PDB file of C-alpha atoms in Angstrom:
ATOM      1  CA  MET A   3      66.100 -29.993 -73.993  1.00 43.00           C
ATOM      2  CA  LYS A   4      62.638 -28.910 -72.759  1.00 39.00           C
ATOM      3  CA  THR A   5      63.535 -25.227 -73.087  1.00 39.00           C
ATOM      4  CA  SER A   6      64.752 -25.590 -76.660  1.00 38.00           C
ATOM      5  CA  ALA A   7      61.656 -27.595 -77.623  1.00 39.00           C
ATOM      6  CA  LEU A   8      59.441 -24.914 -76.105  1.00 33.00           C
ATOM      7  CA  LEU A   9      61.314 -22.132 -77.900  1.00 34.00           C
ATOM      8  CA  LEU A  10      60.892 -23.990 -81.205  1.00 34.00           C
ATOM      9  CA  ALA A  11      57.212 -24.801 -80.652  1.00 38.00           C
ATOM     10  CA  LEU A  12      56.173 -21.287 -79.624  1.00 31.00           C
ATOM     11  CA  PRO A  13      56.946 -19.533 -82.948  1.00 35.00           C
ATOM     12  CA  ILE A  14      55.386 -22.405 -84.890  1.00 35.00           C
ATOM     13  CA  SER A  15      52.174 -22.225 -82.865  1.00 36.00           C
ATOM     14  CA  ILE A  16      52.025 -18.428 -83.173  1.00 35.00           C
ATOM     15  CA  LEU A  17      52.611 -18.682 -86.929  1.00 36.00           C
ATOM     16  CA  ALA A  18      49.919 -21.376 -87.274  1.00 39.00           C
ATOM     17  CA  ASN A  19      47.372 -19.318 -85.330  1.00 40.00           C
ATOM     18  CA  PHE A  20      47.932 -16.105 -87.266  1.00 37.00           C
ATOM     19  CA  SER A  21      48.575 -17.486 -90.751  1.00 39.00           C
ATOM     20  CA  LEU A  22      45.047 -18.856 -91.162  1.00 43.00           C
ATOM     21  CA  ARG A  23      43.384 -15.580 -90.279  1.00 43.00           C
ATOM     22  CA  ALA A  24      45.855 -13.392 -92.175  1.00 37.00           C
ATOM     23  CA  SER A  25      45.823 -15.362 -95.411  1.00 44.00           C
ATOM     24  CA  ALA A  26      42.044 -15.626 -95.517  1.00 46.00           C
ATOM     25  CA  ASP A  27      41.596 -11.960 -94.609  1.00 53.00           C
ATOM     26  CA  SER A  28      44.054 -10.628 -97.187  1.00 76.00           C
ATOM     27  CA  THR A  29      42.982 -12.704-100.204  1.00 86.00           C
ATOM     28  CA  ALA A  30      39.298 -13.370 -99.557  1.00 90.00           C
ATOM     29  CA  GLY A  31      36.142 -11.814 -98.152  1.00 95.00           C
ATOM     30  CA  ILE A  32      33.938 -13.528 -95.611  1.00 95.00           C
ATOM     31  CA  ILE A  33      30.474 -14.413 -96.921  1.00 96.00           C
ATOM     32  CA  LEU A  34      29.139 -16.467 -93.985  1.00 97.00           C
ATOM     33  CA  SER A  35      30.079 -16.712 -90.310  1.00 97.00           C
ATOM     34  CA  THR A  36      28.293 -19.130 -87.988  1.00 97.00           C
ATOM     35  CA  LYS A  37      28.549 -20.439 -84.453  1.00 97.00           C
ATOM     36  CA  CYS A  38      27.320 -24.001 -84.117  1.00 97.00           C
ATOM     37  CA  ARG A  39      26.526 -26.283 -81.202  1.00 95.00           C
ATOM     38  CA  GLY A  40      29.443 -28.231 -79.840  1.00 93.00           C
ATOM     39  CA  GLY A  41      31.804 -25.262 -80.138  1.00 96.00           C
ATOM     40  CA  TYR A  42      32.083 -25.281 -83.929  1.00 95.00           C
ATOM     41  CA  ASN A  43      32.764 -21.883 -85.494  1.00 97.00           C
ATOM     42  CA  ILE A  44      32.484 -21.939 -89.281  1.00 97.00           C
ATOM     43  CA  ASN A  45      33.508 -19.194 -91.692  1.00 97.00           C
ATOM     44  CA  ILE A  46      32.969 -19.375 -95.443  1.00 97.00           C
ATOM     45  CA  TRP A  47      35.223 -17.077 -97.492  1.00 97.00           C
ATOM     46  CA  GLN A  48      35.361 -16.273-101.181  1.00 96.00           C
ATOM     47  CA  ASN A  49      38.688 -15.550-102.867  1.00 95.00           C
ATOM     48  CA  TYR A  50      38.671 -12.071-104.403  1.00 94.00           C
ATOM     49  CA  ASN A  51      40.489 -13.064-107.594  1.00 94.00           C
ATOM     50  CA  SER A  52      39.437 -16.623-108.358  1.00 95.00           C
ATOM     51  CA  GLY A  53      36.016 -16.748-106.688  1.00 95.00           C
ATOM     52  CA  GLU A  54      37.081 -19.983-104.953  1.00 96.00           C
ATOM     53  CA  LEU A  55      35.076 -20.813-101.815  1.00 97.00           C
ATOM     54  CA  LEU A  56      37.103 -21.490 -98.661  1.00 97.00           C
ATOM     55  CA  TYR A  57      36.012 -23.252 -95.459  1.00 97.00           C
ATOM     56  CA  ARG A  58      37.605 -22.278 -92.149  1.00 97.00           C
ATOM     57  CA  ALA A  59      36.483 -24.001 -88.947  1.00 97.00           C
ATOM     58  CA  THR A  60      37.582 -23.981 -85.348  1.00 96.00           C
ATOM     59  CA  SER A  61      36.280 -26.529 -82.882  1.00 94.00           C
ATOM     60  CA  PRO A  62      37.229 -28.450 -79.731  1.00 94.00           C
ATOM     61  CA  ASN A  63      38.491 -31.162 -82.122  1.00 89.00           C
ATOM     62  CA  GLY A  64      40.918 -28.780 -83.851  1.00 94.00           C
ATOM     63  CA  ASN A  65      40.949 -26.414 -86.809  1.00 96.00           C
ATOM     64  CA  LEU A  66      40.155 -27.246 -90.414  1.00 96.00           C
ATOM     65  CA  SER A  67      40.830 -25.276 -93.573  1.00 96.00           C
ATOM     66  CA  LEU A  68      39.475 -26.419 -96.940  1.00 96.00           C
ATOM     67  CA  GLY A  69      39.232 -24.928-100.410  1.00 96.00           C
ATOM     68  CA  LYS A  70      37.470 -25.687-103.682  1.00 96.00           C
ATOM     69  CA  GLY A  71      33.981 -25.482-102.231  1.00 97.00           C
ATOM     70  CA  THR A  72      30.730 -25.361-104.127  1.00 97.00           C
ATOM     71  CA  SER A  73      27.578 -23.358-103.543  1.00 97.00           C
ATOM     72  CA  GLN A  74      24.023 -24.127-104.583  1.00 95.00           C
ATOM     73  CA  ALA A  75      20.504 -23.066-103.703  1.00 93.00           C
ATOM     74  CA  THR A  76      18.601 -25.982-102.186  1.00 85.00           C
ATOM     75  CA  GLU A  77      15.029 -25.687-100.928  1.00 80.00           C
ATOM     76  CA  GLY A  78      15.367 -21.893-101.064  1.00 84.00           C
ATOM     77  CA  VAL A  79      18.492 -21.926 -98.873  1.00 93.00           C
ATOM     78  CA  ARG A  80      22.152 -21.577 -99.932  1.00 96.00           C
ATOM     79  CA  VAL A  81      24.308 -24.632 -99.149  1.00 97.00           C
ATOM     80  CA  TYR A  82      28.108 -24.598 -99.202  1.00 97.00           C
ATOM     81  CA  LYS A  83      29.871 -27.945 -99.646  1.00 98.00           C
ATOM     82  CA  PHE A  84      33.506 -28.912 -99.164  1.00 98.00           C
ATOM     83  CA  ARG A  85      35.362 -32.226 -99.446  1.00 97.00           C
ATOM     84  CA  ASN A  86      38.306 -33.616 -97.527  1.00 95.00           C
ATOM     85  CA  ARG A  87      39.089 -37.203 -98.587  1.00 94.00           C
ATOM     86  CA  ASN A  88      36.136 -39.339 -97.432  1.00 96.00           C
ATOM     87  CA  TYR A  89      34.462 -36.434 -95.621  1.00 97.00           C
ATOM     88  CA  GLU A  90      32.013 -33.859 -96.950  1.00 98.00           C
ATOM     89  CA  TYR A  91      31.092 -30.736 -94.990  1.00 97.00           C
ATOM     90  CA  SER A  92      27.788 -29.002 -95.748  1.00 97.00           C
ATOM     91  CA  VAL A  93      26.987 -25.608 -94.270  1.00 97.00           C
ATOM     92  CA  TRP A  94      23.385 -24.431 -94.680  1.00 96.00           C
ATOM     93  CA  ASP A  95      23.026 -20.642 -94.762  1.00 95.00           C
ATOM     94  CA  GLY A  96      19.673 -20.275 -93.007  1.00 91.00           C
ATOM     95  CA  THR A  97      16.494 -22.319 -92.954  1.00 87.00           C
ATOM     96  CA  LEU A  98      13.127 -21.718 -94.576  1.00 86.00           C
ATOM     97  CA  ASP A  99      11.738 -20.690 -91.173  1.00 90.00           C
ATOM     98  CA  ASN A 100      14.686 -18.667 -89.907  1.00 92.00           C
ATOM     99  CA  PRO A 101      17.290 -16.954 -92.115  1.00 91.00           C
ATOM    100  CA  GLN A 102      19.557 -16.405 -89.051  1.00 95.00           C
ATOM    101  CA  ALA A 103      19.745 -20.142 -88.317  1.00 95.00           C
ATOM    102  CA  GLY A 104      21.666 -22.779 -90.211  1.00 94.00           C
ATOM    103  CA  THR A 105      23.107 -26.266 -90.022  1.00 96.00           C
ATOM    104  CA  LEU A 106      26.503 -27.923 -90.191  1.00 97.00           C
ATOM    105  CA  GLU A 107      26.413 -31.477 -91.544  1.00 97.00           C
ATOM    106  CA  VAL A 108      29.402 -33.792 -91.800  1.00 97.00           C
ATOM    107  CA  TYR A 109      29.300 -36.919 -93.928  1.00 98.00           C
ATOM    108  CA  LYS A 110      31.824 -39.750 -94.093  1.00 98.00           C
ATOM    109  CA  ASN A 111      31.559 -41.978 -97.150  1.00 97.00           C
ATOM    110  CA  ASN A 112      28.136 -40.439 -97.886  1.00 95.00           C
ATOM    111  CA  ARG A 113      26.769 -41.273 -94.410  1.00 98.00           C
ATOM    112  CA  ILE A 114      25.959 -38.508 -91.964  1.00 98.00           C
ATOM    113  CA  VAL A 115      28.205 -38.596 -88.888  1.00 97.00           C
ATOM    114  CA  MET A 116      27.344 -35.223 -87.358  1.00 96.00           C
ATOM    115  CA  LYS A 117      24.645 -32.582 -87.580  1.00 97.00           C
ATOM    116  CA  GLN A 118      24.809 -29.362 -85.548  1.00 96.00           C
ATOM    117  CA  ALA A 119      22.404 -26.414 -85.345  1.00 96.00           C
ATOM    118  CA  CYS A 120      24.051 -23.043 -86.063  1.00 97.00           C
ATOM    119  CA  ARG A 121      23.368 -19.325 -85.734  1.00 97.00           C
ATOM    120  CA  LYS A 122      24.836 -16.619 -87.924  1.00 95.00           C
ATOM    121  CA  SER A 123      27.299 -14.471 -86.070  1.00 90.00           C
TER     122      SER A 123
END
């Protein structure tokens, strides 16, 4: 039983690990890549055909993939926003003082639950 479960889980985990990278790489171009405190790695992609913004994150808490993002200039800095149910993820592309820095903010029901400093990678 354990062997058959392992043999079934292995292809699924390999497929899950490679499908995120392959699908984003083949249909979209990366426009922002950051490494944030707490082990959060955030990539913002833009679909070649539709222009849709995509959020791809890896972290100690797991991976997250979101679409239908928005982009706006706020205080002279570009901010990318994505929603997932009651959560909103904001990725700041730089700061006024340092264009290589940034911030990841996570809101739940419009209340901030996490804020991490980031560096472009």
